[in-house]
PDB file of C-alpha atoms and ligand atoms in Angstrom:
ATOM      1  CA  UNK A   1       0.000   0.000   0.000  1.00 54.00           C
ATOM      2  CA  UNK A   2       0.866   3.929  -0.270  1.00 51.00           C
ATOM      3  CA  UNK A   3       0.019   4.620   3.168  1.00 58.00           C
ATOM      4  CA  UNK A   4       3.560   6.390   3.501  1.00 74.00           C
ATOM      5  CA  UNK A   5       2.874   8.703   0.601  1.00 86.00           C
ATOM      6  CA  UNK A   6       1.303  12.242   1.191  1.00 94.00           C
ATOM      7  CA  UNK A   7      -1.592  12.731  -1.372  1.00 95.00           C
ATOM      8  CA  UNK A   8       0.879  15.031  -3.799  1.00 96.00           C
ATOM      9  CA  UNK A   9       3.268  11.931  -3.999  1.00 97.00           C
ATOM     10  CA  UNK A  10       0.341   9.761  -4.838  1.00 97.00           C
ATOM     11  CA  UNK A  11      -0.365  12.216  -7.545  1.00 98.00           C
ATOM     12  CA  UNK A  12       2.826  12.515  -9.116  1.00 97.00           C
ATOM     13  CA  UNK A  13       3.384   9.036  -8.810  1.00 97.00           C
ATOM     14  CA  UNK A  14       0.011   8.976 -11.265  1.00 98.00           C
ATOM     15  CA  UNK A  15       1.550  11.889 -13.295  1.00 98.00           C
ATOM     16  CA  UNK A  16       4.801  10.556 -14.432  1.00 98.00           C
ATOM     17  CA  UNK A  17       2.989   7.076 -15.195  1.00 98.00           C
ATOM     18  CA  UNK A  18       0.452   8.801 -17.979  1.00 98.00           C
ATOM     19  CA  UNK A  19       3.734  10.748 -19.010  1.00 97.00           C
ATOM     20  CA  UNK A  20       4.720   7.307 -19.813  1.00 98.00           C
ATOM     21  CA  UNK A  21       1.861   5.704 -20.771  1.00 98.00           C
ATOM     22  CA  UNK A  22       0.956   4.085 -24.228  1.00 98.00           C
ATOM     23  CA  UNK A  23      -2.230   2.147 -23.535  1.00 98.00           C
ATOM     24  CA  UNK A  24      -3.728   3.427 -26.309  1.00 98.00           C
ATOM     25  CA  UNK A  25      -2.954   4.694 -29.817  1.00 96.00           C
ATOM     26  CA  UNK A  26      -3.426   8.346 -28.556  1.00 98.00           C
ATOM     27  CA  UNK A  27       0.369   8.188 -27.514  1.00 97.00           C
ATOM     28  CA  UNK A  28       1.725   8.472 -30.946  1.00 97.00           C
ATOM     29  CA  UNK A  29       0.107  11.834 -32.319  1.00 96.00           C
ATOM     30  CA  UNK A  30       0.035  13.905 -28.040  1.00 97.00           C
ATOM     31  CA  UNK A  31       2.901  16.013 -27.523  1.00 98.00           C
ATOM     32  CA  UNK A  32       2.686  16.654 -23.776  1.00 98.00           C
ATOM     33  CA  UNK A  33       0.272  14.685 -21.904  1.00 98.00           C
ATOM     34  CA  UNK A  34      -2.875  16.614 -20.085  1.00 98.00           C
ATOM     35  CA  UNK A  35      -2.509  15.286 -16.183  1.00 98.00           C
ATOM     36  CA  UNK A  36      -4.282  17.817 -14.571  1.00 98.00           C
ATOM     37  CA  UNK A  37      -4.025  20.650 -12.536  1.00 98.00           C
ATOM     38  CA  UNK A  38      -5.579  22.261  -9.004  1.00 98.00           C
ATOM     39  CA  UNK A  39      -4.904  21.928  -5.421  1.00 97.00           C
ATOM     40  CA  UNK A  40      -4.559  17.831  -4.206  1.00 97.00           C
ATOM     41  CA  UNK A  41      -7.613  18.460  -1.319  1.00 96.00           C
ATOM     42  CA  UNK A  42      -9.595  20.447  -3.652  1.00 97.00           C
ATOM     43  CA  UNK A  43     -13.786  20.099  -3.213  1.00 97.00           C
ATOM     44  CA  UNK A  44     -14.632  20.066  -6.361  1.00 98.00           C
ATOM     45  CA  UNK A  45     -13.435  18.206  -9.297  1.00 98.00           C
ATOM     46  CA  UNK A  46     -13.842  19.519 -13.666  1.00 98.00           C
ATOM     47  CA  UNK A  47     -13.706  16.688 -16.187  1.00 99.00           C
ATOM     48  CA  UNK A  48     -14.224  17.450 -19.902  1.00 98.00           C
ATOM     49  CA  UNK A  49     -13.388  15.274 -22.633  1.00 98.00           C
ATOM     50  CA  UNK A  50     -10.058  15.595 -23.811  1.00 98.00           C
ATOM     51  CA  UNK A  51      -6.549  18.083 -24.413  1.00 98.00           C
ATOM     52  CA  UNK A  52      -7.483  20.021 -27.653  1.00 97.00           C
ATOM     53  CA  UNK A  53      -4.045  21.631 -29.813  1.00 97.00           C
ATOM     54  CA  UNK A  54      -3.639  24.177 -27.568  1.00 97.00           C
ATOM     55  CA  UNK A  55      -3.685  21.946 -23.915  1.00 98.00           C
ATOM     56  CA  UNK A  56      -1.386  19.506 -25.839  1.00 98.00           C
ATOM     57  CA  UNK A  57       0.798  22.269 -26.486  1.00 98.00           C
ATOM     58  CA  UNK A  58       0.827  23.174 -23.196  1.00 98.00           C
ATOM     59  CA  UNK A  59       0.288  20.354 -20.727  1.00 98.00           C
ATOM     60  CA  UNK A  60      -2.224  22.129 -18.840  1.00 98.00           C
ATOM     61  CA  UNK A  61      -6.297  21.614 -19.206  1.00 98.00           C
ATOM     62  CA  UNK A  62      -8.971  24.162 -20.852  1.00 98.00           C
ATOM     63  CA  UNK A  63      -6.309  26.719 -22.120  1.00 98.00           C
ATOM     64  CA  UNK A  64      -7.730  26.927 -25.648  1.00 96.00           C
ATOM     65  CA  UNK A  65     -11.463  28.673 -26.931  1.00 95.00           C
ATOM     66  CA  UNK A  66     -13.578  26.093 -24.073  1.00 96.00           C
ATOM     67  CA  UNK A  67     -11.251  27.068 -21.184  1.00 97.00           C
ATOM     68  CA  UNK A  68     -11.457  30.993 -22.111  1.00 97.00           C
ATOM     69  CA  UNK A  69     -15.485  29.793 -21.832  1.00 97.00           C
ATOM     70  CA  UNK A  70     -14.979  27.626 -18.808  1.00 98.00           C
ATOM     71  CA  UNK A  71     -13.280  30.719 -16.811  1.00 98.00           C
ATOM     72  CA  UNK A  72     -16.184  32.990 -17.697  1.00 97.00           C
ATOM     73  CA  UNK A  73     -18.793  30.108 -16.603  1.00 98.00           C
ATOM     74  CA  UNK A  74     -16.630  29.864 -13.588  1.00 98.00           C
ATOM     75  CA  UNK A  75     -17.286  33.699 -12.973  1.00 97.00           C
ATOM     76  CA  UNK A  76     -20.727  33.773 -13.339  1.00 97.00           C
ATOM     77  CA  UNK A  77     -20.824  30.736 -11.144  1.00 97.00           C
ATOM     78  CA  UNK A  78     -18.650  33.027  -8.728  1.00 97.00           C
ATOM     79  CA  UNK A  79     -16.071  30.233  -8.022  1.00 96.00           C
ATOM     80  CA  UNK A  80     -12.360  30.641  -8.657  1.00 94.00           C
ATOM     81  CA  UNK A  81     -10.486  28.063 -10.855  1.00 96.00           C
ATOM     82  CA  UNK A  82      -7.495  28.041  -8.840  1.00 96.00           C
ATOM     83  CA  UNK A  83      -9.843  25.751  -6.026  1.00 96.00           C
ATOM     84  CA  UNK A  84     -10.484  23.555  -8.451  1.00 98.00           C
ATOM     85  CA  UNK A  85      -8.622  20.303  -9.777  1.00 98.00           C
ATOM     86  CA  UNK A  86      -9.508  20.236 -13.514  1.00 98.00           C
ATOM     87  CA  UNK A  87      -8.860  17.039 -15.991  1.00 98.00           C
ATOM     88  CA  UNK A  88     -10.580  15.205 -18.191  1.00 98.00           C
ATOM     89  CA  UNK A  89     -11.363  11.454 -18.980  1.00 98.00           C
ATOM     90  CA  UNK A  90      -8.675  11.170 -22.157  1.00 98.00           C
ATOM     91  CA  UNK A  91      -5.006  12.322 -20.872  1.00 98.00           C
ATOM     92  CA  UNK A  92      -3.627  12.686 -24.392  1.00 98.00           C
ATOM     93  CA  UNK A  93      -4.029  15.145 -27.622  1.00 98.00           C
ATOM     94  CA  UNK A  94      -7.501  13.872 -29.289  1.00 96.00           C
ATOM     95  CA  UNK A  95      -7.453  15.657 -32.373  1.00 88.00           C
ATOM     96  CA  UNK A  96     -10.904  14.695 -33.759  1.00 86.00           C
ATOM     97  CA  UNK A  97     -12.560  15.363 -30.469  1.00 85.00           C
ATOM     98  CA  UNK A  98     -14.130  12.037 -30.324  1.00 92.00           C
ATOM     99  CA  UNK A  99     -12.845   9.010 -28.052  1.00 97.00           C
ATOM    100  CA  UNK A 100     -13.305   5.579 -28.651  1.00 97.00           C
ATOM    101  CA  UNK A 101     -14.464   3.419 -26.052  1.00 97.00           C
ATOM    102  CA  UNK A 102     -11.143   1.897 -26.181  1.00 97.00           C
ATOM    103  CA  UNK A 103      -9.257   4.829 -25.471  1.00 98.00           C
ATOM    104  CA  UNK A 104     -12.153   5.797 -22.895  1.00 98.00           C
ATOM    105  CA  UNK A 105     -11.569   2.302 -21.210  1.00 98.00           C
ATOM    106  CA  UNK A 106      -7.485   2.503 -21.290  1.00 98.00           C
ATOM    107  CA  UNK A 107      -7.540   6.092 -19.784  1.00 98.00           C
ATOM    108  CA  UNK A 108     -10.387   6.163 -17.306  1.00 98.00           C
ATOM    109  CA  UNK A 109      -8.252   3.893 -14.647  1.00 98.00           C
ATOM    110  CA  UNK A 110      -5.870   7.476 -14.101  1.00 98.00           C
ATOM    111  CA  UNK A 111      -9.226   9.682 -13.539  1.00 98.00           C
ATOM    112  CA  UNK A 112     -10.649   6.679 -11.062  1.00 98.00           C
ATOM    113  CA  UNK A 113      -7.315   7.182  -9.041  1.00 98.00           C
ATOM    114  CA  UNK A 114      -7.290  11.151  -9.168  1.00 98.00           C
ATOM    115  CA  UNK A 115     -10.677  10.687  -7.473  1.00 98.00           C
ATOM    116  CA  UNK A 116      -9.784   8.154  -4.965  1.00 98.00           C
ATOM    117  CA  UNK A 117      -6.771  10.746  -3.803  1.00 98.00           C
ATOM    118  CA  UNK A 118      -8.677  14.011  -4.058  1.00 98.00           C
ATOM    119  CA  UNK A 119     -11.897  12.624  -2.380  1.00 98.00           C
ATOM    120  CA  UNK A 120     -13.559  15.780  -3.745  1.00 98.00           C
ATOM    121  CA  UNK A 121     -17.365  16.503  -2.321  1.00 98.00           C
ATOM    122  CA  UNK A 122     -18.286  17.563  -6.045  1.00 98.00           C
ATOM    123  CA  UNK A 123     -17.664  16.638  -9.794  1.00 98.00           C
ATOM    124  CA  UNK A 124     -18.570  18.891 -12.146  1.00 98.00           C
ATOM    125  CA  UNK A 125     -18.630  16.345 -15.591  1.00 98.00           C
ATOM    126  CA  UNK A 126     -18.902  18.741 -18.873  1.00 98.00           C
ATOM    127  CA  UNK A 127     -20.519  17.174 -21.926  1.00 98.00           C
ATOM    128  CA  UNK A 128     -21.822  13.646 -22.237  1.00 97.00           C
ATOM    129  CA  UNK A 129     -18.996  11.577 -22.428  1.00 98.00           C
ATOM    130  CA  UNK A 130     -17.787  12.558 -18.769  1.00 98.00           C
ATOM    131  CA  UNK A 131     -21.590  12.620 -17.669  1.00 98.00           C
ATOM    132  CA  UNK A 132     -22.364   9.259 -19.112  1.00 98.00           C
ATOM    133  CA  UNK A 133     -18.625   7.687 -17.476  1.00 98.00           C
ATOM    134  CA  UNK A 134     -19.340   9.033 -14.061  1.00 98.00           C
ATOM    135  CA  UNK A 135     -22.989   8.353 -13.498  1.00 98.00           C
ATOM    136  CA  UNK A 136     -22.148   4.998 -14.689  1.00 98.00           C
ATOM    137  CA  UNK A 137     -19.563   4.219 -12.773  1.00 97.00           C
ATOM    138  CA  UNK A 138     -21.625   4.492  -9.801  1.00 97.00           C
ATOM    139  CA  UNK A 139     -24.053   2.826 -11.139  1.00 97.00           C
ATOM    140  CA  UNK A 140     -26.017   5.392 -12.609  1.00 97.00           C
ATOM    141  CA  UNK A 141     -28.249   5.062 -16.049  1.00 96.00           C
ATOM    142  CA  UNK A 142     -26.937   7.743 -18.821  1.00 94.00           C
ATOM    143  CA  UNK A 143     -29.400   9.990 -20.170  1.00 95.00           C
ATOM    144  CA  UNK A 144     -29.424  12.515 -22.674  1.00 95.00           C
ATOM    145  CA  UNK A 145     -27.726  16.524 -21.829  1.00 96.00           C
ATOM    146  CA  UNK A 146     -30.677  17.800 -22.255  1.00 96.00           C
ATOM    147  CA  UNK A 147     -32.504  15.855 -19.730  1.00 97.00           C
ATOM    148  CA  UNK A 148     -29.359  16.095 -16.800  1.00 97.00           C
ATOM    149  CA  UNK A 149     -27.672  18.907 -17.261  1.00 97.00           C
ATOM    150  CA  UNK A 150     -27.581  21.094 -14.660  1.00 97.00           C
ATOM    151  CA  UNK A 151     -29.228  17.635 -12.013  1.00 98.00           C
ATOM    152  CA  UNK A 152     -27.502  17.222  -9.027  1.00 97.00           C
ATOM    153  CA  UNK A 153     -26.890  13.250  -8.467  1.00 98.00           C
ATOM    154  CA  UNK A 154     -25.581  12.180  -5.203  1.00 98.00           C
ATOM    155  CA  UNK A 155     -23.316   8.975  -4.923  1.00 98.00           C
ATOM    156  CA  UNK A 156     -21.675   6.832  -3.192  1.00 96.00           C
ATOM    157  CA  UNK A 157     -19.477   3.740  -3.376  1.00 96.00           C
ATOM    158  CA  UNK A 158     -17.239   2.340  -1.153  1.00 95.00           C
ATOM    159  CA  UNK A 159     -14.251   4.541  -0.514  1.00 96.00           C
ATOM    160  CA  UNK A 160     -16.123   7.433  -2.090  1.00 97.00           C
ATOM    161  CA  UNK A 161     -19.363   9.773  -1.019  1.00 97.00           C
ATOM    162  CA  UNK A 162     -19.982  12.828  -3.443  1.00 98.00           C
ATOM    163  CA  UNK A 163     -22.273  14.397  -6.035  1.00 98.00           C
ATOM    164  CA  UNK A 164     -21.901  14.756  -9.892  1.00 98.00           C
ATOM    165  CA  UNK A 165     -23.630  17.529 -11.651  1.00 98.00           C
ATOM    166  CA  UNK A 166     -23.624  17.212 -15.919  1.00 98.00           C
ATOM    167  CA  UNK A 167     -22.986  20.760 -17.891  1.00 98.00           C
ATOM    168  CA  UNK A 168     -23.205  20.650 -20.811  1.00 98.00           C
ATOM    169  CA  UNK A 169     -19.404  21.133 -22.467  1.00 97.00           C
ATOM    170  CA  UNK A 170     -18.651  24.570 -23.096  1.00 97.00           C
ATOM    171  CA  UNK A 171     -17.200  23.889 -26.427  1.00 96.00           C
ATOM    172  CA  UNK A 172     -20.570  23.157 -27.417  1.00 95.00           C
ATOM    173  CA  UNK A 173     -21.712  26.703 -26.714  1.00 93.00           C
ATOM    174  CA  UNK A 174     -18.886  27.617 -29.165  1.00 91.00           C
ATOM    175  CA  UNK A 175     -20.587  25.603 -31.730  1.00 91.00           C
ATOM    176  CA  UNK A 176     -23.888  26.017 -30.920  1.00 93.00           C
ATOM    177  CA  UNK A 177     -24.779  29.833 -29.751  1.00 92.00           C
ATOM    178  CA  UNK A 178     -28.147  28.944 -28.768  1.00 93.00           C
ATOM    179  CA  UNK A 179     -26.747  26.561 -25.744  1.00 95.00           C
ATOM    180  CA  UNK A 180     -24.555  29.750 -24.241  1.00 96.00           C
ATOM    181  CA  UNK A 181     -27.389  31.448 -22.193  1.00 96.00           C
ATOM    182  CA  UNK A 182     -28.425  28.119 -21.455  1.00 96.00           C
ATOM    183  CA  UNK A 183     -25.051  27.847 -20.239  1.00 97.00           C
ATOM    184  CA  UNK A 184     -24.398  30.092 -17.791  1.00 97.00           C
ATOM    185  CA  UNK A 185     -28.021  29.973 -16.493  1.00 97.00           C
ATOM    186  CA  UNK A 186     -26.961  26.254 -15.399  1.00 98.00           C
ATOM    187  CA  UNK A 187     -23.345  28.208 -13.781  1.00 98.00           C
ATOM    188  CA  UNK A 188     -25.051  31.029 -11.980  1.00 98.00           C
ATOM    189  CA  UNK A 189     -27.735  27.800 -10.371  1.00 98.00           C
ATOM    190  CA  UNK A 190     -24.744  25.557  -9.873  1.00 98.00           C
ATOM    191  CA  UNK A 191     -23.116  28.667  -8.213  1.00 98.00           C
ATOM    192  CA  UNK A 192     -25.827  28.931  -5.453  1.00 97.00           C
ATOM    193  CA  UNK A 193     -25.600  24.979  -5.332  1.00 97.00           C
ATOM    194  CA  UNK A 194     -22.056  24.878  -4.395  1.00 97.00           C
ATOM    195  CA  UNK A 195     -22.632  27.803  -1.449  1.00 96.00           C
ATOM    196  CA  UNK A 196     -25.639  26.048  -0.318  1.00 94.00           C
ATOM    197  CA  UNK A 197     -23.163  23.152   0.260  1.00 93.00           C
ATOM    198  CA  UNK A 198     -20.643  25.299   1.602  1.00 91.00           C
ATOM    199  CA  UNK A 199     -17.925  23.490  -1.129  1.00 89.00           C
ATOM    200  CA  UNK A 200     -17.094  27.685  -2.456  1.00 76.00           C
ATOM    201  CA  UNK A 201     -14.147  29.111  -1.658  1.00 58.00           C
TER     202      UNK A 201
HETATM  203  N1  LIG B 301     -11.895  20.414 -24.044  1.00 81.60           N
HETATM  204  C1  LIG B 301     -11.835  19.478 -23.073  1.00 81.60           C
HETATM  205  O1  LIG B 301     -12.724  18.648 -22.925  1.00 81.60           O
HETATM  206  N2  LIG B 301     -10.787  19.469 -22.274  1.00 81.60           N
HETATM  207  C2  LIG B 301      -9.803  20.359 -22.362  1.00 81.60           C
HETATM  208  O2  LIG B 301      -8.878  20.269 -21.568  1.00 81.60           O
HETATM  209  C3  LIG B 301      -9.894  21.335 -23.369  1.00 81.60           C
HETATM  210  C4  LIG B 301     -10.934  21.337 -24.201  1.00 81.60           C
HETATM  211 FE1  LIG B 302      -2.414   6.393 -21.978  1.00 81.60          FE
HETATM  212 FE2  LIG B 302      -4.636   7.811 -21.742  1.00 81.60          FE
HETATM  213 FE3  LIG B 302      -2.668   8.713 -23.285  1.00 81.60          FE
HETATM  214 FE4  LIG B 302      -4.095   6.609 -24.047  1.00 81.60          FE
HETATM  215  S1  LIG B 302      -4.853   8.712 -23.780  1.00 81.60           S
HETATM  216  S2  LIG B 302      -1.866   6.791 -24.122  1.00 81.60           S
HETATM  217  S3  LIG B 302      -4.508   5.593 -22.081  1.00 81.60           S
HETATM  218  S4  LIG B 302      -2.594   8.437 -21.057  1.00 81.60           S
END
């Protein structure tokens, strides 16, 4: 067991094995694997989808178009992203923006671990492929964006006791302008959620 490490060694245990990893064919087009960033006892917990050119660029999550969405969402929502760990379910560059189940199933083992060491009280899951993993894995039934975005689901499994709330992904706001007011409606609510639950700050 790890009892001897401190939850940042855990982490960057984690960290330098995706740095290595090639369990899927993602390995061969990423340039710098997308870890994940925020503070190791943070309350709440982002997932999108996947690094996009400019995270694989950079190593770090949401620093293209979605992420200059994500930190006006977080605004409205009144929460600060430097609180907040943010990842996503595929580690590596996906340059379509579409993951396979494959690649979903080879990378989804490092988010169940960054979960199990963060023990956050909240995950935020943006867009249906994070909504439909996460409700799932505790065995939830996945149902359309339109019908849980914005839901608050409370879980619980063994080691873990939290909530998941779908959004729907910011990059689909880029795509689709109808969804943005939508959008941050859903932030400013999930706003007064999170100070309701006292997880802000
Ligand atoms: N979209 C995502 O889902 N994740 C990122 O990190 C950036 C864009
Ligand atoms: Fe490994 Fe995930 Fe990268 Fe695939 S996407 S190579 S499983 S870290």
């Amino acid at each position: 067991m790890h009892a001897e490490l401190s939850r940042e060694g855990l982490l960057e245990k984690l960290r330098k094995k995706v740095e290595n990893c090639r369990k899927c064919d993602l390995w061969r087009t990423r340039n710098r694997p997308v870890f994940g960033e925020g503070p190791v006892d943070a309350g709440i917990i982002i997932v999108g989808l996947g690094p996009g050119r400019q995270e694989d660029l950079q190593g770090r999550p949401f620093v293209g178009a979605a992420g200059r969405f994500l930190d006006q969402l977080l605004a409205e929502a009144g929460l600060s992203r430097s609180g907040i760990y943010i990842t996503n379910i595929i580690k590596c560059f996906l340059p379509e923006n579409r993951a396979t189940e494959d690649q979903i199933k080879s990378c989804t083992p490092y988010l169940d671990q960054q979960i199990e060491v963060i023990q956050p009280r909240l995950i935020i899951a943006l867009g249906n492929v994070a909504a439909c993993y996460l409700l799932e894995k505790f065995g939830l039934r996945c149902e359309p964006m339109e019908r849980v975005h914005g839901r608050v689901y409370e879980v619980s499994s063994l080691t873990l006791s939290l909530r998941i709330v779908p959004m729907y992904h910011p990059a689909s706001a880029l795509r689709n302008p109808e969804l943005r007011g939508r959008l941050i409606e859903d932030w400013r609510e999930l706003g007064r959620i999170i100070r309701d639950l006292g997880l802000a700050g």
